[in-house]
Amino acid sequence: MSVPTVGVLALQGDVREHLAALESSGARGVTVRRPAELAQIDGLIIPGGESTTMSNLLGVFDLLDPLRARLTEGLPAYGSCAGMILLASEILDPRPDARHLDSLDITVRR
């Protein structure tokens, strides 16, 4: 059985803590900051932080569209707090400058 490689979106939040949890559970945890790194992972964790800042950083790092594409292809993802907001298909009370990934069929309130 192969060890899954799970990426942690390393733009903001508890990246080290998520990596440590992955390693202690037997998975290989890696940071994700570039589009090429998305191709190397079997799943993704989007940690907490500030969702609008994270959405803006996804644009700065040219990750927004590649990440949307991987999620559409079926990449498993887990989002805690701001990560869940980014993954949600509907956000109540969004900021006008925020973008989201629209990949999890849930409604959240910021």
PDB file of C-alpha atoms in Angstrom:
ATOM      1  CA  MET A   1       0.000   0.000   0.000  1.00  0.00           C
ATOM      2  CA  SER A   2       1.443   3.353  -0.987  1.00  0.00           C
ATOM      3  CA  VAL A   3       1.614   6.307   1.364  1.00  0.00           C
ATOM      4  CA  PRO A   4      -0.671   9.158   0.253  1.00  0.00           C
ATOM      5  CA  THR A   5       0.878  12.562  -0.341  1.00  0.00           C
ATOM      6  CA  VAL A   6      -1.346  15.255   1.111  1.00  0.00           C
ATOM      7  CA  GLY A   7      -0.655  18.893   0.429  1.00  0.00           C
ATOM      8  CA  VAL A   8      -1.258  21.700   2.869  1.00  0.00           C
ATOM      9  CA  LEU A   9      -2.001  25.024   1.225  1.00  0.00           C
ATOM     10  CA  ALA A  10       0.842  27.074   2.672  1.00  0.00           C
ATOM     11  CA  LEU A  11      -0.409  30.618   2.259  1.00  0.00           C
ATOM     12  CA  GLN A  12      -1.630  31.287   5.790  1.00  0.00           C
ATOM     13  CA  GLY A  13      -2.764  29.438   8.902  1.00  0.00           C
ATOM     14  CA  ASP A  14      -1.568  26.413  10.860  1.00  0.00           C
ATOM     15  CA  VAL A  15       0.515  24.842   8.122  1.00  0.00           C
ATOM     16  CA  ARG A  16       3.124  23.253  10.426  1.00  0.00           C
ATOM     17  CA  GLU A  17       0.453  21.771  12.660  1.00  0.00           C
ATOM     18  CA  HIS A  18      -1.369  20.180   9.721  1.00  0.00           C
ATOM     19  CA  LEU A  19       1.899  18.789   8.341  1.00  0.00           C
ATOM     20  CA  ALA A  20       2.735  17.284  11.746  1.00  0.00           C
ATOM     21  CA  ALA A  21      -0.733  15.702  12.004  1.00  0.00           C
ATOM     22  CA  LEU A  22      -0.384  14.195   8.523  1.00  0.00           C
ATOM     23  CA  GLU A  23       3.045  12.751   9.299  1.00  0.00           C
ATOM     24  CA  SER A  24       1.842  11.281  12.614  1.00  0.00           C
ATOM     25  CA  SER A  25      -1.044   9.571  10.816  1.00  0.00           C
ATOM     26  CA  GLY A  26       1.247   7.918   8.270  1.00  0.00           C
ATOM     27  CA  ALA A  27       0.672  10.247   5.325  1.00  0.00           C
ATOM     28  CA  ARG A  28       3.359  12.262   3.592  1.00  0.00           C
ATOM     29  CA  GLY A  29       2.628  15.957   4.106  1.00  0.00           C
ATOM     30  CA  VAL A  30       3.967  18.602   1.734  1.00  0.00           C
ATOM     31  CA  THR A  31       3.444  22.332   1.381  1.00  0.00           C
ATOM     32  CA  VAL A  32       1.644  23.707  -1.664  1.00  0.00           C
ATOM     33  CA  ARG A  33       2.447  27.217  -2.927  1.00  0.00           C
ATOM     34  CA  ARG A  34       2.873  26.695  -6.668  1.00  0.00           C
ATOM     35  CA  PRO A  35       0.713  25.181  -9.421  1.00  0.00           C
ATOM     36  CA  ALA A  36       3.290  22.464 -10.184  1.00  0.00           C
ATOM     37  CA  GLU A  37       3.016  21.221  -6.596  1.00  0.00           C
ATOM     38  CA  LEU A  38      -0.707  20.533  -7.094  1.00  0.00           C
ATOM     39  CA  ALA A  39       0.093  17.793  -9.601  1.00  0.00           C
ATOM     40  CA  GLN A  40       2.111  15.891  -6.976  1.00  0.00           C
ATOM     41  CA  ILE A  41      -0.574  15.486  -4.295  1.00  0.00           C
ATOM     42  CA  ASP A  42      -3.338  12.965  -3.591  1.00  0.00           C
ATOM     43  CA  GLY A  43      -5.364  15.300  -1.362  1.00  0.00           C
ATOM     44  CA  LEU A  44      -5.293  18.836   0.007  1.00  0.00           C
ATOM     45  CA  ILE A  45      -5.844  20.550   3.334  1.00  0.00           C
ATOM     46  CA  ILE A  46      -6.749  24.236   3.304  1.00  0.00           C
ATOM     47  CA  PRO A  47      -6.093  25.540   6.820  1.00  0.00           C
ATOM     48  CA  GLY A  48      -7.804  28.325   8.670  1.00  0.00           C
ATOM     49  CA  GLY A  49      -6.778  31.938   8.340  1.00  0.00           C
ATOM     50  CA  GLU A  50      -8.572  34.874   6.783  1.00  0.00           C
ATOM     51  CA  SER A  51     -10.568  33.736   3.745  1.00  0.00           C
ATOM     52  CA  THR A  52     -10.354  36.977   1.749  1.00  0.00           C
ATOM     53  CA  THR A  53      -6.602  37.236   2.280  1.00  0.00           C
ATOM     54  CA  MET A  54      -6.202  33.602   1.285  1.00  0.00           C
ATOM     55  CA  SER A  55      -8.306  34.090  -1.849  1.00  0.00           C
ATOM     56  CA  ASN A  56      -6.153  37.075  -2.807  1.00  0.00           C
ATOM     57  CA  LEU A  57      -2.975  35.069  -2.197  1.00  0.00           C
ATOM     58  CA  LEU A  58      -4.322  32.279  -4.414  1.00  0.00           C
ATOM     59  CA  GLY A  59      -4.319  34.882  -7.188  1.00  0.00           C
ATOM     60  CA  VAL A  60      -0.846  36.213  -6.332  1.00  0.00           C
ATOM     61  CA  PHE A  61       0.609  32.696  -6.431  1.00  0.00           C
ATOM     62  CA  ASP A  62      -1.316  31.797  -9.644  1.00  0.00           C
ATOM     63  CA  LEU A  63      -3.068  28.966  -7.804  1.00  0.00           C
ATOM     64  CA  LEU A  64      -6.736  29.905  -8.088  1.00  0.00           C
ATOM     65  CA  ASP A  65      -7.528  28.405 -11.506  1.00  0.00           C
ATOM     66  CA  PRO A  66      -5.192  25.382 -11.235  1.00  0.00           C
ATOM     67  CA  LEU A  67      -6.651  24.562  -7.819  1.00  0.00           C
ATOM     68  CA  ARG A  68     -10.209  24.909  -9.111  1.00  0.00           C
ATOM     69  CA  ALA A  69      -9.304  22.567 -11.957  1.00  0.00           C
ATOM     70  CA  ARG A  70      -7.819  19.898  -9.650  1.00  0.00           C
ATOM     71  CA  LEU A  71     -10.848  20.103  -7.358  1.00  0.00           C
ATOM     72  CA  THR A  72     -13.189  19.753 -10.338  1.00  0.00           C
ATOM     73  CA  GLU A  73     -11.217  16.658 -11.368  1.00  0.00           C
ATOM     74  CA  GLY A  74     -11.962  15.153  -7.948  1.00  0.00           C
ATOM     75  CA  LEU A  75      -8.985  16.058  -5.749  1.00  0.00           C
ATOM     76  CA  PRO A  76     -10.094  15.307  -2.173  1.00  0.00           C
ATOM     77  CA  ALA A  77      -9.912  18.416   0.001  1.00  0.00           C
ATOM     78  CA  TYR A  78     -10.507  19.344   3.610  1.00  0.00           C
ATOM     79  CA  GLY A  79     -10.932  22.932   4.733  1.00  0.00           C
ATOM     80  CA  SER A  80     -10.976  24.152   8.306  1.00  0.00           C
ATOM     81  CA  CYS A  81     -12.495  27.547   9.066  1.00  0.00           C
ATOM     82  CA  ALA A  82     -11.306  29.835   6.227  1.00  0.00           C
ATOM     83  CA  GLY A  83     -10.477  26.736   4.183  1.00  0.00           C
ATOM     84  CA  MET A  84     -14.097  25.619   4.378  1.00  0.00           C
ATOM     85  CA  ILE A  85     -15.240  29.098   3.337  1.00  0.00           C
ATOM     86  CA  LEU A  86     -12.946  28.957   0.305  1.00  0.00           C
ATOM     87  CA  LEU A  87     -14.245  25.511  -0.684  1.00  0.00           C
ATOM     88  CA  ALA A  88     -17.950  26.391  -0.288  1.00  0.00           C
ATOM     89  CA  SER A  89     -20.288  26.722  -3.247  1.00  0.00           C
ATOM     90  CA  GLU A  90     -22.301  29.464  -1.529  1.00  0.00           C
ATOM     91  CA  ILE A  91     -21.045  32.095   0.889  1.00  0.00           C
ATOM     92  CA  LEU A  92     -23.468  34.268   2.811  1.00  0.00           C
ATOM     93  CA  ASP A  93     -22.217  37.814   3.459  1.00  0.00           C
ATOM     94  CA  PRO A  94     -19.103  37.599   1.240  1.00  0.00           C
ATOM     95  CA  ARG A  95     -16.718  40.479   0.795  1.00  0.00           C
ATOM     96  CA  PRO A  96     -16.834  41.938  -2.732  1.00  0.00           C
ATOM     97  CA  ASP A  97     -13.136  41.269  -3.348  1.00  0.00           C
ATOM     98  CA  ALA A  98     -13.206  37.656  -2.150  1.00  0.00           C
ATOM     99  CA  ARG A  99     -13.070  34.712  -4.535  1.00  0.00           C
ATOM    100  CA  HIS A 100     -13.873  31.133  -3.687  1.00  0.00           C
ATOM    101  CA  LEU A 101     -13.255  27.697  -5.155  1.00  0.00           C
ATOM    102  CA  ASP A 102     -16.909  26.626  -5.474  1.00  0.00           C
ATOM    103  CA  SER A 103     -16.116  22.947  -5.005  1.00  0.00           C
ATOM    104  CA  LEU A 104     -17.991  21.829  -1.894  1.00  0.00           C
ATOM    105  CA  ASP A 105     -21.786  21.833  -2.029  1.00  0.00           C
ATOM    106  CA  ILE A 106     -22.349  23.716   1.215  1.00  0.00           C
ATOM    107  CA  THR A 107     -23.504  27.148   2.316  1.00  0.00           C
ATOM    108  CA  VAL A 108     -21.350  28.987   4.855  1.00  0.00           C
ATOM    109  CA  ARG A 109     -21.484  32.340   6.586  1.00  0.00           C
ATOM    110  CA  ARG A 110     -18.267  34.323   6.954  1.00  0.00           C
TER     111      ARG A 110
END
